Amino acid sequence: RGAELLRRRRESISPRGAELLRKLGSDQARRFLRRAESRLARGGTVDGGWILSAKSDDAAASDMELRRLEPPLRCVADELALSSHAVKRLSSLTPANQRRVASRWDEPLFLDGMRNPEAILVQAFKKKTPDRIMNFLLLNSSERLLEPELVEALRGVAGTYDKAGIDALRRYDAATQRHAAAALATVDFTGIADPGSWAAKHLAKGTLLTRVPLAK
């Protein structure tokens, strides 16, 4: 995998960076390469300076370290190739808060354009209280969060997402979002390019929720 990554990304990894990566032990190299690939995918660079300044816990977390997290957050951390240090800090959150962070970070478009998710974690855990840590991790503003059930339903459908559609879905209360999630499971999305906007449109028209009547 390391050689393949270096071949595919050689234009983004400096010669000195590539040389240092090759000198690492096999497991450490694999974990650093995962972090390197994540940085490159988000528009960052991998040079000798980054590798020389990195510490052992800056490598992508191992499978054993990831198992300390709740399953939803474990999947997000693995996909982002978060470092051992970041995973250790996330594991200090309560299970319920881990699931909240996982759902928020898995929302469509949430991480788009975020070049360094690891930096968000570093800043969050500098906060003094659990509430302030969570507020920073969730990047809370005045917007309502998508319910985990709706995030899961949208992520289960292939397609692209438009911010206006996602923002429209946010405006519904938690019960309506969960109802919408159940209704989306009955939809054939073949030919629908933007599931979020489609869901928002039919929710506004009142035709989505009728697919799954609420139990009385």
Tab-separated table of C-alpha atoms in Angstrom:
chain	number	residue	atom	x	y	z
A	1	ARG	CA	0.000	0.000	0.000
A	2	GLY	CA	2.863	2.382	0.860
A	3	ALA	CA	4.568	2.012	-2.503
A	4	GLU	CA	1.233	2.420	-4.291
A	5	LEU	CA	0.452	5.603	-2.348
A	6	LEU	CA	3.869	7.049	-3.066
A	7	ARG	CA	3.435	6.306	-6.765
A	8	ARG	CA	-0.047	7.807	-6.937
A	9	ARG	CA	0.809	10.853	-4.842
A	10	ARG	CA	4.437	11.401	-5.755
A	11	GLU	CA	3.623	14.831	-7.141
A	12	SER	CA	2.346	15.893	-3.690
A	13	ILE	CA	4.922	14.208	-1.427
A	14	SER	CA	8.304	15.874	-1.403
A	15	PRO	CA	11.357	13.694	-2.161
A	16	ARG	CA	12.571	14.149	1.413
A	17	GLY	CA	9.145	13.185	2.757
A	18	ALA	CA	9.030	10.052	0.621
A	19	GLU	CA	12.532	9.067	1.729
A	20	LEU	CA	11.636	9.413	5.424
A	21	LEU	CA	8.406	7.442	5.007
A	22	ARG	CA	10.308	4.568	3.432
A	23	LYS	CA	12.639	4.392	6.435
A	24	LEU	CA	9.869	3.872	8.987
A	25	GLY	CA	9.082	0.420	10.378
A	26	SER	CA	6.327	-1.432	8.521
A	27	ASP	CA	3.452	-0.822	10.971
A	28	GLN	CA	4.445	2.769	11.702
A	29	ALA	CA	4.927	3.440	7.998
A	30	ARG	CA	1.470	2.068	7.205
A	31	ARG	CA	-0.106	4.270	9.863
A	32	PHE	CA	1.814	7.381	8.819
A	33	LEU	CA	0.871	6.704	5.201
A	34	ARG	CA	-2.793	6.613	6.151
A	35	ARG	CA	-2.386	10.019	7.770
A	36	ALA	CA	-0.463	11.243	4.725
A	37	GLU	CA	-3.198	10.083	2.377
A	38	SER	CA	-5.829	11.835	4.482
A	39	ARG	CA	-3.826	15.086	4.431
A	40	LEU	CA	-3.327	14.885	0.677
A	41	ALA	CA	-6.994	14.115	0.022
A	42	ARG	CA	-7.931	17.337	1.845
A	43	GLY	CA	-5.458	19.479	-0.045
A	44	GLY	CA	-2.583	19.369	2.433
A	45	THR	CA	1.022	18.469	1.726
A	46	VAL	CA	3.372	15.785	2.995
A	47	ASP	CA	6.952	16.958	3.214
A	48	GLY	CA	10.003	16.094	5.229
A	49	GLY	CA	9.212	18.788	7.784
A	50	TRP	CA	5.811	17.291	8.596
A	51	ILE	CA	7.248	13.803	9.012
A	52	LEU	CA	10.271	14.932	11.051
A	53	SER	CA	8.068	16.967	13.414
A	54	ALA	CA	5.500	14.187	13.800
A	55	LYS	CA	5.493	12.044	16.912
A	56	SER	CA	4.549	8.405	17.180
A	57	ASP	CA	1.010	9.239	18.300
A	58	ASP	CA	0.578	11.456	15.218
A	59	ALA	CA	0.321	8.322	13.082
A	60	ALA	CA	-3.158	7.027	12.245
A	61	ALA	CA	-4.691	5.174	15.181
A	62	SER	CA	-4.242	1.417	15.251
A	63	ASP	CA	-7.149	-1.015	15.149
A	64	MET	CA	-6.728	-1.640	18.867
A	65	GLU	CA	-6.880	2.084	19.621
A	66	LEU	CA	-9.949	2.545	17.439
A	67	ARG	CA	-11.767	-0.163	19.399
A	68	ARG	CA	-11.862	2.208	22.391
A	69	LEU	CA	-14.446	4.294	20.535
A	70	GLU	CA	-18.162	3.720	20.112
A	71	PRO	CA	-18.797	1.955	16.770
A	72	PRO	CA	-20.232	5.013	14.919
A	73	LEU	CA	-17.323	7.223	15.964
A	74	ARG	CA	-14.863	4.418	15.266
A	75	CYS	CA	-16.009	4.390	11.624
A	76	VAL	CA	-15.618	8.173	11.300
A	77	ALA	CA	-12.187	8.180	12.959
A	78	ASP	CA	-11.019	5.351	10.729
A	79	GLU	CA	-12.293	7.047	7.562
A	80	LEU	CA	-10.500	10.275	8.513
A	81	ALA	CA	-7.360	8.386	9.599
A	82	LEU	CA	-7.361	10.321	12.870
A	83	SER	CA	-4.184	10.062	14.902
A	84	SER	CA	-3.612	7.966	18.006
A	85	HIS	CA	-3.582	11.173	20.040
A	86	ALA	CA	-6.926	12.336	18.651
A	87	VAL	CA	-8.568	8.955	19.206
A	88	LYS	CA	-7.321	8.873	22.796
A	89	ARG	CA	-8.950	12.246	23.466
A	90	LEU	CA	-12.198	11.221	21.775
A	91	SER	CA	-12.320	8.050	23.874
A	92	SER	CA	-12.531	10.252	26.983
A	93	LEU	CA	-16.003	11.426	25.921
A	94	THR	CA	-19.058	9.644	27.270
A	95	PRO	CA	-20.527	7.000	24.925
A	96	ALA	CA	-23.546	9.239	24.275
A	97	ASN	CA	-21.347	12.204	23.333
A	98	GLN	CA	-19.190	9.995	21.131
A	99	ARG	CA	-22.306	9.035	19.184
A	100	ARG	CA	-23.338	12.714	18.899
A	101	VAL	CA	-19.938	13.666	17.492
A	102	ALA	CA	-20.026	10.722	15.070
A	103	SER	CA	-23.435	11.720	13.731
A	104	ARG	CA	-22.488	15.393	13.391
A	105	TRP	CA	-19.202	14.675	11.613
A	106	ASP	CA	-20.937	12.193	9.319
A	107	GLU	CA	-23.557	14.708	8.164
A	108	PRO	CA	-23.494	15.277	4.392
A	109	LEU	CA	-21.266	18.252	3.514
A	110	PHE	CA	-20.163	18.811	7.129
A	111	LEU	CA	-16.495	18.005	6.535
A	112	ASP	CA	-16.359	19.333	2.977
A	113	GLY	CA	-13.653	21.947	2.721
A	114	MET	CA	-12.291	21.158	6.204
A	115	ARG	CA	-8.622	20.631	5.423
A	116	ASN	CA	-7.565	19.552	8.901
A	117	PRO	CA	-10.226	17.875	11.080
A	118	GLU	CA	-7.468	16.970	13.532
A	119	ALA	CA	-6.964	20.665	14.306
A	120	ILE	CA	-10.624	20.952	15.320
A	121	LEU	CA	-10.074	18.186	17.877
A	122	VAL	CA	-6.918	19.806	19.246
A	123	GLN	CA	-8.720	23.110	19.746
A	124	ALA	CA	-11.815	21.487	21.227
A	125	PHE	CA	-9.952	19.655	23.955
A	126	LYS	CA	-8.265	22.863	25.075
A	127	LYS	CA	-11.654	23.984	26.374
A	128	LYS	CA	-12.159	23.839	30.122
A	129	THR	CA	-15.555	22.183	30.482
A	130	PRO	CA	-17.267	19.165	28.843
A	131	ASP	CA	-20.050	21.414	27.505
A	132	ARG	CA	-17.578	23.734	25.802
A	133	ILE	CA	-15.632	20.791	24.401
A	134	MET	CA	-18.796	19.339	22.882
A	135	ASN	CA	-19.942	22.700	21.548
A	136	PHE	CA	-16.630	23.080	19.711
A	137	LEU	CA	-16.617	19.491	18.422
A	138	LEU	CA	-20.134	19.896	17.050
A	139	LEU	CA	-19.248	23.339	15.638
A	140	ASN	CA	-22.561	24.471	17.013
A	141	SER	CA	-24.044	27.660	15.737
A	142	SER	CA	-27.715	28.460	15.818
A	143	GLU	CA	-28.469	25.659	13.357
A	144	ARG	CA	-30.270	22.502	14.386
A	145	LEU	CA	-28.302	19.275	14.001
A	146	LEU	CA	-29.556	16.501	11.760
A	147	GLU	CA	-30.899	13.560	13.743
A	148	PRO	CA	-28.649	10.460	13.642
A	149	GLU	CA	-31.395	8.420	11.968
A	150	LEU	CA	-31.673	10.950	9.142
A	151	VAL	CA	-27.885	11.129	8.730
A	152	GLU	CA	-27.777	7.338	8.440
A	153	ALA	CA	-30.639	7.315	5.931
A	154	LEU	CA	-28.978	9.940	3.720
A	155	ARG	CA	-25.561	8.292	3.925
A	156	GLY	CA	-27.119	5.039	2.788
A	157	VAL	CA	-28.023	6.574	-0.577
A	158	ALA	CA	-25.513	7.259	-3.322
A	159	GLY	CA	-25.627	10.800	-4.632
A	160	THR	CA	-24.384	14.356	-4.261
A	161	TYR	CA	-25.769	16.908	-1.848
A	162	ASP	CA	-26.671	20.557	-2.076
A	163	LYS	CA	-26.283	22.738	1.014
A	164	ALA	CA	-29.719	24.311	0.554
A	165	GLY	CA	-31.379	20.892	0.712
A	166	ILE	CA	-29.486	19.843	3.843
A	167	ASP	CA	-30.191	23.182	5.532
A	168	ALA	CA	-33.889	22.783	4.746
A	169	LEU	CA	-33.920	19.383	6.451
A	170	ARG	CA	-32.236	20.845	9.544
A	171	ARG	CA	-35.177	23.155	10.149
A	172	TYR	CA	-37.524	20.296	11.031
A	173	ASP	CA	-37.865	19.123	14.606
A	174	ALA	CA	-36.306	15.872	15.804
A	175	ALA	CA	-39.497	13.809	15.551
A	176	THR	CA	-40.142	14.930	11.962
A	177	GLN	CA	-36.557	14.183	10.964
A	178	ARG	CA	-36.779	10.674	12.421
A	179	HIS	CA	-40.108	10.121	10.635
A	180	ALA	CA	-38.520	11.327	7.392
A	181	ALA	CA	-35.645	8.886	7.888
A	182	ALA	CA	-38.081	5.988	8.136
A	183	ALA	CA	-39.898	7.182	5.023
A	184	LEU	CA	-36.690	7.475	3.007
A	185	ALA	CA	-36.089	3.762	3.502
A	186	THR	CA	-39.122	3.127	1.250
A	187	VAL	CA	-37.902	5.346	-1.616
A	188	ASP	CA	-36.295	4.074	-4.817
A	189	PHE	CA	-33.608	6.689	-5.435
A	190	THR	CA	-32.707	5.466	-8.911
A	191	GLY	CA	-32.218	8.548	-11.078
A	192	ILE	CA	-32.314	10.957	-8.117
A	193	ALA	CA	-28.995	12.817	-8.089
A	194	ASP	CA	-29.487	14.814	-4.877
A	195	PRO	CA	-31.290	12.756	-2.190
A	196	GLY	CA	-31.158	15.592	0.357
A	197	SER	CA	-32.891	18.145	-1.851
A	198	TRP	CA	-35.417	15.526	-2.980
A	199	ALA	CA	-36.241	14.691	0.630
A	200	ALA	CA	-36.560	18.368	1.580
A	201	LYS	CA	-38.854	19.053	-1.374
A	202	HIS	CA	-41.208	16.172	-0.648
A	203	LEU	CA	-41.161	16.847	3.066
A	204	ALA	CA	-42.297	20.410	2.365
A	205	LYS	CA	-45.019	19.154	0.003
A	206	GLY	CA	-46.262	16.739	2.653
A	207	THR	CA	-45.835	13.678	0.435
A	208	LEU	CA	-42.806	12.097	2.115
A	209	LEU	CA	-44.195	11.322	5.556
A	210	THR	CA	-47.362	9.764	4.177
A	211	ARG	CA	-45.233	6.851	2.918
A	212	VAL	CA	-44.855	5.657	6.523
A	213	PRO	CA	-47.869	6.620	8.663
A	214	LEU	CA	-47.115	7.112	12.342
A	215	ALA	CA	-48.428	4.392	14.627
A	216	LYS	CA	-51.318	5.558	16.780
